[in-house]
CSV table of C-alpha atoms and ligand atoms in Angstrom, one decimal:
chain,number,residue,atom,x,y,z
T,1,UNK,CA,329.0,171.5,92.2
T,2,UNK,CA,326.5,174.2,93.6
T,3,UNK,CA,326.5,173.1,97.3
T,4,UNK,CA,327.2,174.1,99.8
T,5,UNK,CA,325.8,177.5,99.3
T,6,UNK,CA,327.7,178.8,101.9
T,7,UNK,CA,327.6,179.4,105.6
T,8,UNK,CA,324.2,180.0,107.0
T,9,UNK,CA,325.4,181.0,110.2
T,10,UNK,CA,326.7,179.2,113.4
T,11,UNK,CA,325.2,177.1,115.9
T,12,UNK,CA,326.5,177.2,119.3
T,13,UNK,CA,326.9,173.8,121.4
T,14,UNK,CA,327.4,174.1,125.2
T,15,UNK,CA,329.3,171.6,126.8
T,16,UNK,CA,330.6,171.3,130.1
T,17,UNK,CA,330.9,175.1,130.6
T,18,UNK,CA,332.4,175.7,127.1
T,19,UNK,CA,330.7,177.3,124.3
T,20,UNK,CA,331.5,175.6,120.9
T,21,UNK,CA,331.0,177.4,117.5
T,22,UNK,CA,330.0,175.1,114.8
T,23,UNK,CA,329.8,176.4,111.3
T,24,UNK,CA,326.3,175.7,109.5
T,25,UNK,CA,326.3,174.8,105.8
T,26,UNK,CA,323.3,175.8,103.6
T,27,UNK,CA,322.5,173.7,100.8
T,28,UNK,CA,320.6,174.5,97.6
T,29,UNK,CA,317.8,172.5,98.7
T,30,UNK,CA,316.7,170.9,102.0
T,31,UNK,CA,317.9,171.3,105.4
T,32,UNK,CA,320.9,173.3,106.7
T,33,UNK,CA,323.5,171.3,108.2
T,34,UNK,CA,325.5,171.8,111.5
T,35,UNK,CA,329.5,171.0,110.5
T,36,UNK,CA,330.5,169.3,113.5
T,37,UNK,CA,333.9,168.0,112.3
T,38,UNK,CA,335.5,170.1,114.8
T,39,UNK,CA,333.7,168.6,118.0
T,40,UNK,CA,336.5,166.1,118.0
T,41,UNK,CA,338.8,168.5,119.5
T,42,UNK,CA,336.4,168.7,122.6
T,43,UNK,CA,336.3,165.1,123.2
T,44,UNK,CA,332.9,165.0,121.8
T,45,UNK,CA,331.6,162.7,118.9
T,46,UNK,CA,328.0,162.3,117.3
T,47,UNK,CA,325.7,159.6,117.9
T,48,UNK,CA,323.2,159.1,115.3
T,49,UNK,CA,322.1,155.2,114.9
T,50,UNK,CA,321.5,154.6,111.3
T,51,UNK,CA,322.8,157.7,110.2
T,52,UNK,CA,319.4,159.1,110.1
T,53,UNK,CA,320.3,162.7,110.4
T,54,UNK,CA,324.1,162.7,109.1
T,55,UNK,CA,325.2,164.3,105.7
T,56,UNK,CA,328.1,162.5,105.1
T,57,UNK,CA,328.6,164.0,101.4
T,58,UNK,CA,327.7,166.8,99.4
T,59,UNK,CA,326.1,165.8,96.4
T,60,UNK,CA,324.5,167.7,93.3
T,61,UNK,CA,323.1,164.5,91.9
T,62,UNK,CA,319.7,163.9,93.4
T,63,UNK,CA,317.3,165.4,95.8
T,64,UNK,CA,314.6,164.0,97.8
T,65,UNK,CA,311.9,166.3,99.5
T,66,UNK,CA,310.4,163.8,101.9
T,67,UNK,CA,307.8,166.4,103.1
T,68,UNK,CA,306.3,166.7,100.0
T,69,UNK,CA,306.9,163.1,98.3
T,70,UNK,CA,309.1,165.1,95.4
T,71,UNK,CA,312.2,163.6,93.8
T,72,UNK,CA,314.2,165.5,91.3
T,73,UNK,CA,317.3,164.1,89.3
T,74,UNK,CA,319.6,167.1,88.9
T,75,UNK,CA,316.5,169.5,89.3
T,76,UNK,CA,314.1,167.6,87.1
T,77,UNK,CA,311.1,166.2,88.6
T,78,UNK,CA,311.3,162.2,88.3
T,79,UNK,CA,307.6,161.9,87.2
T,80,UNK,CA,308.3,164.1,83.9
T,81,UNK,CA,311.4,162.3,83.4
T,82,UNK,CA,309.7,159.0,83.5
T,83,UNK,CA,306.9,159.9,81.2
T,84,UNK,CA,309.2,161.5,78.4
T,85,UNK,CA,312.6,160.2,78.7
T,86,UNK,CA,314.6,156.8,77.6
T,87,UNK,CA,316.4,155.3,80.5
T,88,UNK,CA,319.7,156.0,78.9
T,89,UNK,CA,319.3,159.7,78.6
T,90,UNK,CA,318.3,159.7,82.3
T,91,UNK,CA,321.6,158.1,83.0
T,92,UNK,CA,323.4,160.3,81.2
T,93,UNK,CA,321.7,163.0,83.2
T,94,UNK,CA,322.5,161.7,86.2
T,95,UNK,CA,326.1,161.0,85.2
T,96,UNK,CA,327.0,164.1,83.3
T,97,UNK,CA,324.3,166.7,84.8
T,98,UNK,CA,322.8,167.9,81.9
T,99,UNK,CA,320.1,165.8,79.8
T,100,UNK,CA,321.7,165.0,76.2
T,101,UNK,CA,321.5,166.3,72.9
T,102,UNK,CA,320.4,164.5,70.1
T,103,UNK,CA,324.0,163.7,69.1
T,104,UNK,CA,325.5,163.2,72.7
T,105,UNK,CA,322.4,160.6,73.2
T,106,UNK,CA,323.4,158.9,70.1
T,107,UNK,CA,327.1,158.6,71.1
T,108,UNK,CA,326.1,157.7,74.7
T,109,UNK,CA,323.8,154.9,73.4
T,110,UNK,CA,326.4,153.8,70.7
T,111,UNK,CA,328.9,153.3,73.6
T,112,UNK,CA,326.7,151.5,76.0
T,113,UNK,CA,325.2,149.4,73.0
T,114,UNK,CA,328.6,148.4,71.8
T,115,UNK,CA,328.7,144.6,71.4
T,116,UNK,CA,332.5,144.2,72.8
T,117,UNK,CA,331.7,146.1,76.1
T,118,UNK,CA,331.0,142.6,77.9
T,119,UNK,CA,333.5,139.6,77.9
T,120,UNK,CA,330.6,137.3,76.5
T,121,UNK,CA,332.4,134.0,76.9
T,122,UNK,CA,334.2,134.3,80.2
T,123,UNK,CA,331.0,135.7,82.1
T,124,UNK,CA,328.9,132.8,80.5
T,125,UNK,CA,331.5,130.5,81.9
T,126,UNK,CA,330.7,132.1,85.4
T,127,UNK,CA,326.8,131.7,84.8
T,128,UNK,CA,327.4,128.2,84.0
T,129,UNK,CA,328.6,127.4,87.4
T,130,UNK,CA,325.8,129.1,89.2
T,131,UNK,CA,323.3,126.7,90.5
T,132,UNK,CA,319.5,127.2,90.4
T,133,UNK,CA,319.1,127.5,93.9
T,134,UNK,CA,321.5,130.9,93.7
T,135,UNK,CA,319.5,133.9,94.1
T,136,UNK,CA,319.9,136.2,90.9
T,137,UNK,CA,321.2,139.1,93.2
T,138,UNK,CA,324.1,136.9,94.0
T,139,UNK,CA,324.7,136.0,90.3
T,140,UNK,CA,324.9,139.7,89.6
T,141,UNK,CA,326.8,141.0,92.4
T,142,UNK,CA,329.5,137.9,91.5
T,143,UNK,CA,329.2,138.6,87.7
T,144,UNK,CA,329.9,142.6,88.2
T,145,UNK,CA,332.9,141.4,90.5
T,146,UNK,CA,334.1,139.2,88.1
T,147,UNK,CA,334.3,142.5,85.6
T,148,UNK,CA,337.4,143.7,87.4
T,149,UNK,CA,339.6,141.2,85.4
T,150,UNK,CA,338.3,142.7,82.4
T,151,UNK,CA,338.8,146.4,83.3
T,152,UNK,CA,341.4,147.9,80.8
T,153,UNK,CA,340.0,151.2,81.6
T,154,UNK,CA,341.5,150.7,85.2
T,155,UNK,CA,344.9,152.1,83.0
T,156,UNK,CA,343.3,155.1,82.3
T,157,UNK,CA,345.3,158.1,83.9
T,158,UNK,CA,342.3,160.5,84.4
T,159,UNK,CA,340.1,159.2,87.4
T,160,UNK,CA,336.9,160.7,85.6
T,161,UNK,CA,337.6,158.9,82.4
T,162,UNK,CA,338.1,155.8,83.8
T,163,UNK,CA,334.7,155.8,85.8
T,164,UNK,CA,332.9,156.8,82.8
T,165,UNK,CA,334.2,153.8,80.9
T,166,UNK,CA,333.7,151.6,83.7
T,167,UNK,CA,330.3,153.1,84.0
T,168,UNK,CA,329.4,152.4,80.2
T,169,UNK,CA,330.9,149.1,80.9
T,170,UNK,CA,328.5,148.0,83.6
T,171,UNK,CA,325.3,149.7,82.0
T,172,UNK,CA,326.3,147.4,79.0
T,173,UNK,CA,326.7,144.5,81.1
T,174,UNK,CA,323.8,144.4,83.4
T,175,UNK,CA,321.0,143.5,81.0
T,176,UNK,CA,323.1,140.8,79.8
T,177,UNK,CA,324.1,139.3,83.3
T,178,UNK,CA,320.2,139.9,84.1
T,179,UNK,CA,318.7,137.9,80.8
T,180,UNK,CA,321.4,135.3,82.1
T,181,UNK,CA,320.4,134.8,85.6
T,182,UNK,CA,316.8,134.8,84.2
T,183,UNK,CA,318.0,131.7,82.1
T,184,UNK,CA,319.2,130.0,85.0
T,185,UNK,CA,316.3,130.6,87.1
T,186,UNK,CA,314.2,129.0,84.4
T,187,UNK,CA,316.4,126.4,83.2
T,188,UNK,CA,316.4,127.6,79.8
T,189,UNK,CA,319.3,128.6,77.2
T,190,UNK,CA,320.6,131.8,77.3
T,191,UNK,CA,319.0,134.7,75.0
T,192,UNK,CA,321.7,136.9,72.7
T,193,UNK,CA,321.9,140.8,73.6
T,194,UNK,CA,320.0,142.3,70.3
T,195,UNK,CA,321.8,145.7,70.1
T,196,UNK,CA,319.3,147.1,67.5
T,197,UNK,CA,316.8,147.0,70.2
T,198,UNK,CA,316.5,150.0,72.6
T,199,UNK,CA,317.6,149.1,76.5
T,200,UNK,CA,314.5,148.5,77.9
T,201,UNK,CA,313.4,146.1,74.9
T,202,UNK,CA,316.8,144.2,74.9
T,203,UNK,CA,316.3,143.6,78.8
T,204,UNK,CA,313.1,142.0,78.0
T,205,UNK,CA,313.9,139.9,74.9
T,206,UNK,CA,317.2,138.9,76.6
T,207,UNK,CA,314.8,137.4,79.8
T,208,UNK,CA,312.0,136.0,77.7
T,209,UNK,CA,312.9,135.3,74.1
T,210,UNK,CA,313.7,131.8,73.5
T,211,UNK,CA,316.9,131.4,71.4
T,212,UNK,CA,315.7,130.8,67.9
T,213,UNK,CA,312.5,132.5,68.0
T,214,UNK,CA,312.3,135.8,66.6
T,215,UNK,CA,309.5,137.2,69.1
T,216,UNK,CA,310.0,141.0,70.4
T,217,UNK,CA,308.7,142.4,73.4
T,218,UNK,CA,305.6,144.6,72.7
T,219,UNK,CA,305.8,148.4,73.1
T,220,UNK,CA,303.5,148.9,76.1
T,221,UNK,CA,305.6,146.6,78.1
T,222,UNK,CA,308.9,148.0,76.8
T,223,UNK,CA,307.6,151.6,77.9
T,224,UNK,CA,306.5,150.2,81.2
T,225,UNK,CA,309.8,148.7,82.2
T,226,UNK,CA,311.8,151.9,80.7
T,227,UNK,CA,309.6,154.0,83.2
T,228,UNK,CA,310.6,151.6,85.9
T,229,UNK,CA,314.0,151.8,85.3
T,230,UNK,CA,314.1,155.7,85.2
T,231,UNK,CA,311.9,155.6,88.5
T,232,UNK,CA,314.7,153.2,90.2
T,233,UNK,CA,317.8,155.3,88.7
T,234,UNK,CA,318.8,157.1,91.8
T,235,UNK,CA,317.9,157.9,95.2
T,236,UNK,CA,320.8,160.1,96.7
T,237,UNK,CA,322.3,158.2,100.0
T,238,UNK,CA,319.9,155.3,100.3
T,239,UNK,CA,321.7,152.2,101.8
T,240,UNK,CA,323.2,150.6,98.7
T,241,UNK,CA,324.9,154.1,97.2
T,242,UNK,CA,326.2,154.9,100.9
T,243,UNK,CA,327.6,151.4,100.8
T,244,UNK,CA,328.9,152.0,97.4
T,245,UNK,CA,330.6,155.6,98.3
T,246,UNK,CA,332.1,153.7,101.5
T,247,UNK,CA,333.7,151.3,99.3
T,248,UNK,CA,334.8,154.1,96.7
T,249,UNK,CA,336.3,156.1,99.7
T,250,UNK,CA,339.0,153.4,100.4
T,251,UNK,CA,340.0,153.4,96.6
T,252,UNK,CA,338.9,149.8,95.8
T,253,UNK,CA,337.8,149.2,92.3
T,254,UNK,CA,334.5,150.7,91.0
T,255,UNK,CA,333.2,147.1,90.1
T,256,UNK,CA,333.9,146.0,93.6
T,257,UNK,CA,332.1,148.9,94.9
T,258,UNK,CA,329.0,148.0,92.8
T,259,UNK,CA,329.1,144.5,93.8
T,260,UNK,CA,329.0,145.6,97.3
T,261,UNK,CA,326.0,148.1,96.6
T,262,UNK,CA,324.1,145.0,94.8
T,263,UNK,CA,324.5,143.1,98.1
T,264,UNK,CA,323.2,145.9,100.1
T,265,UNK,CA,320.3,146.6,97.8
T,266,UNK,CA,319.2,142.8,98.4
T,267,UNK,CA,318.4,143.1,101.6
T,268,UNK,CA,314.3,143.0,102.4
T,269,UNK,CA,314.4,146.4,104.1
T,270,UNK,CA,315.8,148.0,101.1
T,271,UNK,CA,315.4,147.0,97.3
T,272,UNK,CA,314.7,143.2,98.3
T,273,UNK,CA,311.2,144.4,99.7
T,274,UNK,CA,309.7,144.4,96.1
T,275,UNK,CA,310.3,140.7,96.6
T,276,UNK,CA,309.1,140.7,99.8
T,277,UNK,CA,305.7,142.7,99.0
T,278,UNK,CA,304.7,139.9,96.6
T,279,UNK,CA,305.6,137.1,99.3
T,280,UNK,CA,303.6,139.0,101.6
T,281,UNK,CA,300.5,139.4,99.4
T,282,UNK,CA,300.7,135.7,98.6
T,283,UNK,CA,300.8,134.9,102.0
T,284,UNK,CA,297.8,137.4,103.0
T,285,UNK,CA,295.8,135.6,100.1
T,286,UNK,CA,296.6,132.0,100.9
T,287,UNK,CA,295.7,132.6,104.6
T,288,UNK,CA,292.3,133.4,103.9
T,289,UNK,CA,292.7,135.8,107.0
T,290,UNK,CA,291.0,139.5,107.0
T,291,UNK,CA,293.4,142.3,106.2
T,292,UNK,CA,292.9,143.7,110.0
T,293,UNK,CA,294.5,140.6,111.1
T,294,UNK,CA,298.0,141.5,109.3
T,295,UNK,CA,297.6,145.1,110.2
T,296,UNK,CA,297.3,144.1,113.7
T,297,UNK,CA,300.5,142.3,113.5
T,298,UNK,CA,302.3,145.2,111.6
T,299,UNK,CA,301.3,147.4,114.8
T,300,UNK,CA,302.9,144.8,117.2
T,301,UNK,CA,306.1,145.7,118.2
T,302,UNK,CA,306.6,141.8,119.4
T,303,UNK,CA,306.0,140.7,116.1
T,304,UNK,CA,308.8,140.8,113.6
T,305,UNK,CA,306.0,141.3,110.6
T,306,UNK,CA,306.0,144.7,109.1
T,307,UNK,CA,303.9,145.8,106.3
T,308,UNK,CA,306.5,145.7,103.6
T,309,UNK,CA,306.4,148.3,100.7
T,310,UNK,CA,305.4,150.8,103.4
T,311,UNK,CA,307.3,153.4,105.3
T,312,UNK,CA,310.6,155.2,104.2
T,313,UNK,CA,313.4,156.7,106.1
T,314,UNK,CA,312.8,160.2,104.0
T,315,UNK,CA,309.6,160.2,102.6
T,316,UNK,CA,306.7,161.3,105.0
T,317,UNK,CA,304.4,161.7,102.5
T,318,UNK,CA,303.0,159.7,99.5
T,319,UNK,CA,306.4,158.6,97.3
T,320,UNK,CA,306.3,160.5,94.0
T,321,UNK,CA,307.6,157.1,92.3
T,322,UNK,CA,304.9,155.3,94.2
T,323,UNK,CA,302.2,157.4,92.5
T,324,UNK,CA,303.6,156.7,89.0
T,325,UNK,CA,304.3,153.1,89.5
T,326,UNK,CA,300.7,152.4,91.1
T,327,UNK,CA,299.2,153.8,87.7
T,328,UNK,CA,301.5,151.8,85.5
T,329,UNK,CA,300.5,148.6,87.4
T,330,UNK,CA,296.9,149.5,87.0
T,331,UNK,CA,297.3,150.0,82.8
T,332,UNK,CA,299.5,147.2,82.4
T,333,UNK,CA,298.0,144.8,84.3
T,334,UNK,CA,294.6,145.5,83.0
T,335,UNK,CA,296.3,144.9,79.5
T,336,UNK,CA,298.5,141.6,80.4
T,337,UNK,CA,296.7,140.0,83.6
T,338,UNK,CA,293.4,141.4,84.1
T,339,UNK,CA,292.5,139.2,87.3
T,340,UNK,CA,295.8,139.5,89.3
T,341,UNK,CA,294.0,138.9,92.6
T,342,UNK,CA,297.4,140.5,94.3
T,343,UNK,CA,296.6,143.6,92.9
T,344,UNK,CA,293.2,143.6,94.3
T,345,UNK,CA,294.8,142.8,97.6
T,346,UNK,CA,297.6,145.3,97.4
T,347,UNK,CA,294.9,148.3,96.7
T,348,UNK,CA,292.5,147.0,99.8
T,349,UNK,CA,295.7,146.8,101.8
T,350,UNK,CA,296.8,150.4,101.0
T,351,UNK,CA,293.3,151.9,101.7
T,352,UNK,CA,293.0,150.1,105.0
T,353,UNK,CA,296.4,151.1,106.0
T,354,UNK,CA,296.0,155.0,105.0
T,355,UNK,CA,293.1,154.9,107.1
T,356,UNK,CA,294.7,153.5,110.2
T,357,UNK,CA,295.8,155.6,113.0
T,358,UNK,CA,299.3,153.7,113.4
T,359,UNK,CA,300.2,154.4,109.8
T,360,UNK,CA,298.6,157.9,109.7
T,361,UNK,CA,300.9,158.9,112.9
T,362,UNK,CA,303.9,157.8,111.7
T,363,UNK,CA,303.4,159.1,108.2
T,364,UNK,CA,303.7,155.5,106.5
T,365,UNK,CA,303.1,155.5,103.0
T,366,UNK,CA,303.7,153.1,100.3
T,367,UNK,CA,307.0,153.4,98.8
T,368,UNK,CA,308.5,152.5,95.4
T,369,UNK,CA,308.5,148.9,96.1
T,370,UNK,CA,304.7,148.4,96.9
T,371,UNK,CA,303.5,148.2,93.3
T,372,UNK,CA,306.5,147.7,91.3
T,373,UNK,CA,306.2,143.7,91.7
T,374,UNK,CA,302.9,143.8,90.7
T,375,UNK,CA,304.1,145.0,87.4
T,376,UNK,CA,307.0,142.8,86.9
T,377,UNK,CA,304.8,139.7,88.0
T,378,UNK,CA,302.3,140.7,85.2
T,379,UNK,CA,305.1,141.1,82.5
T,380,UNK,CA,306.3,137.7,83.6
T,381,UNK,CA,309.3,137.7,85.8
T,382,UNK,CA,309.4,135.5,88.7
T,383,UNK,CA,309.9,137.2,92.1
T,384,UNK,CA,313.4,136.5,92.6
T,385,UNK,CA,314.2,138.4,89.4
T,386,UNK,CA,312.5,141.8,90.7
T,387,UNK,CA,315.3,142.8,92.7
T,388,UNK,CA,317.8,142.4,90.1
T,389,UNK,CA,315.8,144.8,87.6
T,390,UNK,CA,315.9,147.4,90.5
T,391,UNK,CA,319.8,146.7,90.2
T,392,UNK,CA,319.9,147.8,86.5
T,393,UNK,CA,318.1,151.1,87.1
T,394,UNK,CA,319.8,151.9,90.2
T,395,UNK,CA,323.1,151.4,88.3
T,396,UNK,CA,322.8,154.7,86.3
T,397,UNK,CA,322.9,156.3,89.9
T,398,UNK,CA,325.7,154.2,91.0
T,399,UNK,CA,328.1,155.4,88.3
T,400,UNK,CA,327.1,159.1,88.8
T,401,UNK,CA,327.8,159.0,92.4
T,402,UNK,CA,331.3,157.2,91.9
T,403,UNK,CA,332.1,159.8,89.2
T,404,UNK,CA,331.2,162.6,91.7
T,405,UNK,CA,333.4,161.1,94.2
T,406,UNK,CA,336.3,160.6,91.9
T,407,UNK,CA,336.3,163.9,90.2
T,408,UNK,CA,335.8,165.8,93.7
T,409,UNK,CA,338.0,163.8,95.9
T,410,UNK,CA,336.8,162.5,99.4
T,411,UNK,CA,338.6,161.5,102.5
T,412,UNK,CA,338.0,157.5,103.6
T,413,UNK,CA,334.4,157.0,105.3
T,414,UNK,CA,335.1,155.8,108.7
T,415,UNK,CA,332.4,156.3,111.2
T,416,UNK,CA,333.0,156.0,114.8
T,417,UNK,CA,331.3,154.5,117.6
T,418,UNK,CA,329.9,154.6,121.1
T,419,UNK,CA,332.0,152.1,123.0
T,420,UNK,CA,329.8,150.2,125.5
T,421,UNK,CA,332.0,147.2,126.0
T,422,UNK,CA,334.4,146.4,129.4
T,423,UNK,CA,336.8,148.8,130.5
T,424,UNK,CA,340.6,147.6,130.6
T,425,UNK,CA,340.9,144.3,132.4
T,426,UNK,CA,343.6,141.7,132.9
T,427,UNK,CA,343.2,138.2,131.5
T,428,UNK,CA,342.9,135.6,134.5
T,429,UNK,CA,346.1,133.9,135.3
T,430,UNK,CA,344.1,130.2,134.4
T,431,UNK,CA,343.7,131.4,130.9
T,432,UNK,CA,347.1,132.8,130.5
T,433,UNK,CA,348.6,129.3,131.8
T,434,UNK,CA,346.3,127.0,129.7
K,1,LIG,N1,305.3,148.0,109.1
K,1,LIG,C1,305.0,148.4,110.4
K,1,LIG,N2,305.3,149.6,111.1
K,1,LIG,C2,306.7,150.2,110.4
K,1,LIG,C3,306.6,150.1,109.0
K,1,LIG,C4,306.0,149.0,108.3
K,1,LIG,N3,306.4,148.8,106.9
K,1,LIG,N4,307.9,151.0,108.7
K,1,LIG,C5,308.0,151.8,109.6
K,1,LIG,N5,307.3,151.5,110.8
K,1,LIG,C6,307.2,152.0,112.1
K,1,LIG,C7,308.4,151.6,113.2
K,1,LIG,O1,308.2,150.4,113.7
K,1,LIG,C8,308.4,152.7,113.5
K,1,LIG,O2,307.5,152.8,114.8
K,1,LIG,P1,307.7,153.4,116.5
K,1,LIG,O3,308.2,154.8,116.1
K,1,LIG,O4,306.5,152.9,117.0
K,1,LIG,O5,309.0,152.6,117.0
K,1,LIG,C9,308.0,153.8,113.1
K,1,LIG,O6,307.3,153.4,112.0
K,1,LIG,C10,309.5,154.7,112.2
K,1,LIG,O7,309.9,153.7,111.4
K,1,LIG,P2,311.5,153.2,111.8
K,1,LIG,O8,311.7,151.9,111.2
K,1,LIG,O9,312.4,153.9,112.7
K,1,LIG,O10,312.1,153.8,110.2
K,1,LIG,P3,313.4,153.7,109.3
K,1,LIG,O11,313.6,154.8,108.8
K,1,LIG,O12,314.4,153.2,110.4
K,1,LIG,O13,313.4,152.5,108.2
K,1,LIG,C11,312.1,151.5,106.5
K,1,LIG,C12,312.6,152.9,107.2
K,1,LIG,C13,313.3,150.2,106.5
K,1,LIG,C14,312.2,151.3,105.0
K,1,LIG,C15,311.0,150.9,107.2
K,1,LIG,O14,309.9,151.6,107.0
K,1,LIG,C16,310.5,149.4,107.0
K,1,LIG,O15,311.0,148.6,107.3
K,1,LIG,N6,309.7,149.6,105.8
K,1,LIG,C17,309.1,148.2,105.1
K,1,LIG,C18,310.5,147.5,104.2
K,1,LIG,C19,310.4,148.0,102.7
K,1,LIG,O16,309.3,148.4,102.4
K,1,LIG,N7,311.6,148.8,102.5
K,1,LIG,C20,311.9,149.5,101.4
K,1,LIG,C21,312.1,150.7,101.4
K,1,LIG,S1,312.3,151.8,99.9
K,1,LIG,C22,314.0,151.2,99.3
K,1,LIG,O17,314.7,150.8,100.1
K,1,LIG,C23,314.1,150.9,97.9
């Protein structure tokens, strides 16, 4: 791993008359970080709600330049990969650090697309049990956890090989789980994976092909889905990946960590925003109220309403992924669903929000979730399937992060707290005799 580049000097913290020298670590890109691990000896902790400015790990996988709105996987700009690579080649890049040569690519595809990677019969029984009212994210999390029962890779001695085998199984399983979840949502029979198709094509046909028919997804739709999978594949220490790493640090199983990450991704402030955006756009449409009414609500701190799909912890500029997704939405919707009124509303909402002082001063821009739901909707996915599609893409990053931890080693993750509860007191006599 290339980080840290080394010490970038030291910072001095003066506390109660004592100067505490703290080393400063310099990364290859981004802000230098003050190593505060020694301040506990001085009776101090760091208070950083939401971990807004805490580097908890070193990582060489992904870099987000929030000021410039750029995203790099292993040094490659994501928009270049999104336009030219296949999702599985990008997954390989994230996991192994380099783009695959043609033979490596073929071998990796063959492993991921191997029919026996997923225990079909057992998993089908699990999906038989899922009611229509269960959210597909809960189905994916449960089915992923169930893979622990079939994890013969857990017996591998080398921690890296173990993660690689589990990662291949996960990448293999998720399109199938997503297709099965779609069949529960639609109340239709399950499709069968067609291993002669590429990853995005198979995901589409698993979701849309009625068993027995030989209908195959069209190229433009499969290309759009491939692009979306790449754009969602990793985003350094976001909420779900941080969750995954925390679980990994305890020594729990890979599938349990991914299951936890899926649940973290589900939240509307994280990956669940893609579903929440479409619900918000629909609400705007149905209300017949002007956009200014909704902007007013978004500005009002007493109102829980937020402009979903806007704002980001790291990006203080237009998110590189959102730019590509916006263009794909414009191209695909014109082709598949020429008159989606929600796209019109989204475009106008973006325009007015970007001209609004509240959003300008806080540097709030559309994020990856603002236009992605428009594309999924145009393809024909119901809105509860949007976040599962995010899972399929993000799984590549999760494998890469778990592998990085397994090969580099890590301490158990255990943040501290600023205790603000009562100081020691005695239990009243009446309570002890009751
Ligand atoms: N609508 C209205 N106001 C917003 C929004 C929004 N979407 N996002 C941020 N703000 C405001 C905050 O109220 C805050 O205002 P203040 O300074 O007056 O208190 C300021 O902008 C800074 O926002 P924070 O909430 O401090 O930013 P944080 O980094 O904690 O949260 C988040 C980031 C969760 C993404 C937030 O912008 C948000 O809730 N966005 C809407 C949900 C969303 O789209 N999530 C998907 C993110 S991308 C992803 O995870 C895949």
